[in-house]
Amino acid sequence: VRGSFHPQHFIPGLKSNSLVEYKNSDVRILDARIVDTQDRIVNLLEFRNEYRLLVDIEFGISADNVAFGLEVNDEKGVRITTVDSGKMFEQGFHYCVKEGDAFTLEYYFTSLFRTGLYYANIGVSSFDGQQVILNRIVDALAFKTIKIEGFSSGYFENIHRMTIDTGKQKRCIEIL
């Protein structure tokens, strides 16, 4: 893994024990990691902070119409969010690659996950009438999330500010 680790937001030894690779061709998915806004590697994410999930892809084959996918699941395997490679292909976000090409994918996100353990699945597909999975790693990356306690709770904690107007005074409260 390239880069420096955030001392307070990296748990040594936190990794997936359930990683499964479905490699159908010579496409390598390498070095999946999450970095904070200072490019420090983290695996303990704070609620509402900005992050990037990075992954390196190396092609030992040439292929047309290649698209990339990402899926984040909770520890029970429930899909929380996804970037669908099929939809990327349909909307024109695909590439022709040559043997020896290497890409770094960057997925930008705000951590809105509830406190818990999550896993990232990473996939590379090509499309020629139908989807062909070139390589897919299930549970490629494990990470945990924490929330700084505030007033908001629930499954989706989207309310971040509240104002109270008494007619005489208006008060704003930052909820998270």
mmCIF file of N, CA and C in Angstrom, residues 6 8-10 34-40 42-53 107-114 143-149 157 160 176:
data_model
loop_
_atom_site.group_PDB
_atom_site.id
_atom_site.type_symbol
_atom_site.label_atom_id
_atom_site.label_comp_id
_atom_site.label_asym_id
_atom_site.label_seq_id
_atom_site.Cartn_x
_atom_site.Cartn_y
_atom_site.Cartn_z
ATOM 1 N N HIS A 6 -2.894 7.620 8.502
ATOM 2 C CA HIS A 6 -3.358 8.570 9.507
ATOM 3 C C HIS A 6 -3.282 7.868 10.860
ATOM 4 N N GLN A 8 -4.537 8.338 13.869
ATOM 5 C CA GLN A 8 -5.757 8.165 14.658
ATOM 6 C C GLN A 8 -6.897 7.517 13.872
ATOM 7 N N HIS A 9 -6.756 7.407 12.557
ATOM 8 C CA HIS A 9 -7.853 6.894 11.741
ATOM 9 C C HIS A 9 -7.454 5.694 10.887
ATOM 10 N N PHE A 10 -6.476 4.965 11.376
ATOM 11 C CA PHE A 10 -6.098 3.725 10.709
ATOM 12 C C PHE A 10 -5.970 2.633 11.764
ATOM 13 N N ILE A 34 -8.457 3.777 1.080
ATOM 14 C CA ILE A 34 -9.231 5.005 1.263
ATOM 15 C C ILE A 34 -8.278 6.049 1.824
ATOM 16 N N VAL A 35 -8.357 7.268 1.276
ATOM 17 C CA VAL A 35 -7.521 8.361 1.768
ATOM 18 C C VAL A 35 -8.407 9.540 2.165
ATOM 19 N N ASP A 36 -7.901 10.315 3.137
ATOM 20 C CA ASP A 36 -8.614 11.520 3.570
ATOM 21 C C ASP A 36 -8.203 12.697 2.685
ATOM 22 N N THR A 37 -8.620 13.885 3.043
ATOM 23 C CA THR A 37 -8.342 15.065 2.208
ATOM 24 C C THR A 37 -6.869 15.469 2.216
ATOM 25 N N GLN A 38 -6.084 14.902 3.144
ATOM 26 C CA GLN A 38 -4.639 15.149 3.161
ATOM 27 C C GLN A 38 -3.871 13.965 2.552
ATOM 28 N N ASP A 39 -4.579 13.079 1.846
ATOM 29 C CA ASP A 39 -3.997 11.907 1.188
ATOM 30 C C ASP A 39 -3.382 10.900 2.155
ATOM 31 N N ARG A 40 -3.848 10.883 3.402
ATOM 32 C CA ARG A 40 -3.405 9.879 4.364
ATOM 33 C C ARG A 40 -4.344 8.680 4.288
ATOM 34 N N VAL A 42 -6.637 5.807 5.437
ATOM 35 C CA VAL A 42 -7.499 5.618 6.600
ATOM 36 C C VAL A 42 -8.361 4.376 6.391
ATOM 37 N N ASN A 43 -8.807 3.794 7.481
ATOM 38 C CA ASN A 43 -9.839 2.757 7.412
ATOM 39 C C ASN A 43 -10.859 2.932 8.534
ATOM 40 N N LEU A 44 -10.751 4.044 9.245
ATOM 41 C CA LEU A 44 -11.720 4.452 10.254
ATOM 42 C C LEU A 44 -12.219 5.827 9.842
ATOM 43 N N LEU A 45 -13.430 5.877 9.310
ATOM 44 C CA LEU A 45 -13.968 7.089 8.695
ATOM 45 C C LEU A 45 -14.911 7.804 9.638
ATOM 46 N N GLU A 46 -14.819 9.131 9.652
ATOM 47 C CA GLU A 46 -15.724 9.948 10.452
ATOM 48 C C GLU A 46 -16.909 10.389 9.612
ATOM 49 N N PHE A 47 -18.060 10.433 10.253
ATOM 50 C CA PHE A 47 -19.306 10.842 9.611
ATOM 51 C C PHE A 47 -19.163 12.243 9.045
ATOM 52 N N ARG A 48 -19.629 12.419 7.810
ATOM 53 C CA ARG A 48 -19.649 13.676 7.056
ATOM 54 C C ARG A 48 -18.287 14.161 6.578
ATOM 55 N N ASN A 49 -17.227 13.404 6.759
ATOM 56 C CA ASN A 49 -15.929 13.800 6.214
ATOM 57 C C ASN A 49 -15.806 13.329 4.772
ATOM 58 N N GLU A 50 -14.937 14.013 4.029
ATOM 59 C CA GLU A 50 -14.706 13.707 2.616
ATOM 60 C C GLU A 50 -13.561 12.707 2.477
ATOM 61 N N TYR A 51 -13.747 11.746 1.552
ATOM 62 C CA TYR A 51 -12.739 10.717 1.321
ATOM 63 C C TYR A 51 -12.685 10.369 -0.161
ATOM 64 N N ARG A 52 -11.636 9.618 -0.514
ATOM 65 C CA ARG A 52 -11.528 9.015 -1.837
ATOM 66 C C ARG A 52 -11.151 7.557 -1.647
ATOM 67 N N LEU A 53 -11.828 6.679 -2.372
ATOM 68 C CA LEU A 53 -11.424 5.277 -2.445
ATOM 69 C C LEU A 53 -10.625 5.143 -3.727
ATOM 70 N N TYR A 107 -12.727 7.138 -6.443
ATOM 71 C CA TYR A 107 -14.141 7.342 -6.139
ATOM 72 C C TYR A 107 -14.228 8.349 -4.993
ATOM 73 N N TYR A 108 -14.827 9.497 -5.245
ATOM 74 C CA TYR A 108 -14.943 10.559 -4.249
ATOM 75 C C TYR A 108 -16.265 10.401 -3.500
ATOM 76 N N PHE A 109 -16.228 10.524 -2.175
ATOM 77 C CA PHE A 109 -17.473 10.395 -1.414
ATOM 78 C C PHE A 109 -17.393 11.109 -0.072
ATOM 79 N N THR A 110 -18.560 11.413 0.451
ATOM 80 C CA THR A 110 -18.725 11.904 1.815
ATOM 81 C C THR A 110 -19.210 10.726 2.629
ATOM 82 N N SER A 111 -18.615 10.501 3.773
ATOM 83 C CA SER A 111 -19.024 9.372 4.613
ATOM 84 C C SER A 111 -20.351 9.696 5.290
ATOM 85 N N LEU A 112 -21.412 9.096 4.768
ATOM 86 C CA LEU A 112 -22.745 9.220 5.367
ATOM 87 C C LEU A 112 -23.211 7.873 5.897
ATOM 88 N N PHE A 113 -22.263 6.964 6.086
ATOM 89 C CA PHE A 113 -22.568 5.632 6.582
ATOM 90 C C PHE A 113 -22.853 5.688 8.078
ATOM 91 N N ARG A 114 -23.779 4.849 8.509
ATOM 92 C CA ARG A 114 -24.003 4.683 9.941
ATOM 93 C C ARG A 114 -22.767 4.032 10.551
ATOM 94 N N PHE A 143 -13.593 -1.351 5.992
ATOM 95 C CA PHE A 143 -13.417 -0.099 6.726
ATOM 96 C C PHE A 143 -14.529 0.045 7.749
ATOM 97 N N LYS A 144 -14.257 0.840 8.761
ATOM 98 C CA LYS A 144 -15.238 1.118 9.805
ATOM 99 C C LYS A 144 -15.579 2.597 9.772
ATOM 100 N N THR A 145 -16.734 2.906 10.309
ATOM 101 C CA THR A 145 -17.153 4.295 10.402
ATOM 102 C C THR A 145 -17.522 4.609 11.843
ATOM 103 N N ILE A 146 -17.272 5.854 12.208
ATOM 104 C CA ILE A 146 -17.654 6.343 13.520
ATOM 105 C C ILE A 146 -18.389 7.654 13.333
ATOM 106 N N LYS A 147 -19.177 8.006 14.294
ATOM 107 C CA LYS A 147 -19.922 9.256 14.244
ATOM 108 C C LYS A 147 -19.588 10.059 15.482
ATOM 109 N N ILE A 148 -19.278 11.316 15.283
ATOM 110 C CA ILE A 148 -19.130 12.212 16.406
ATOM 111 C C ILE A 148 -20.547 12.506 16.886
ATOM 112 N N GLU A 149 -20.804 12.276 18.157
ATOM 113 C CA GLU A 149 -22.179 12.381 18.662
ATOM 114 C C GLU A 149 -22.747 13.782 18.481
ATOM 115 N N GLU A 157 -28.894 10.044 8.440
ATOM 116 C CA GLU A 157 -28.724 11.244 9.263
ATOM 117 C C GLU A 157 -28.436 12.421 8.350
ATOM 118 N N HIS A 160 -28.595 18.457 9.236
ATOM 119 C CA HIS A 160 -27.350 18.917 9.827
ATOM 120 C C HIS A 160 -27.460 20.282 10.497
ATOM 121 N N LEU A 176 -24.994 18.194 13.644
ATOM 122 C CA LEU A 176 -23.888 17.215 13.565
ATOM 123 C C LEU A 176 -22.570 17.942 13.585
#
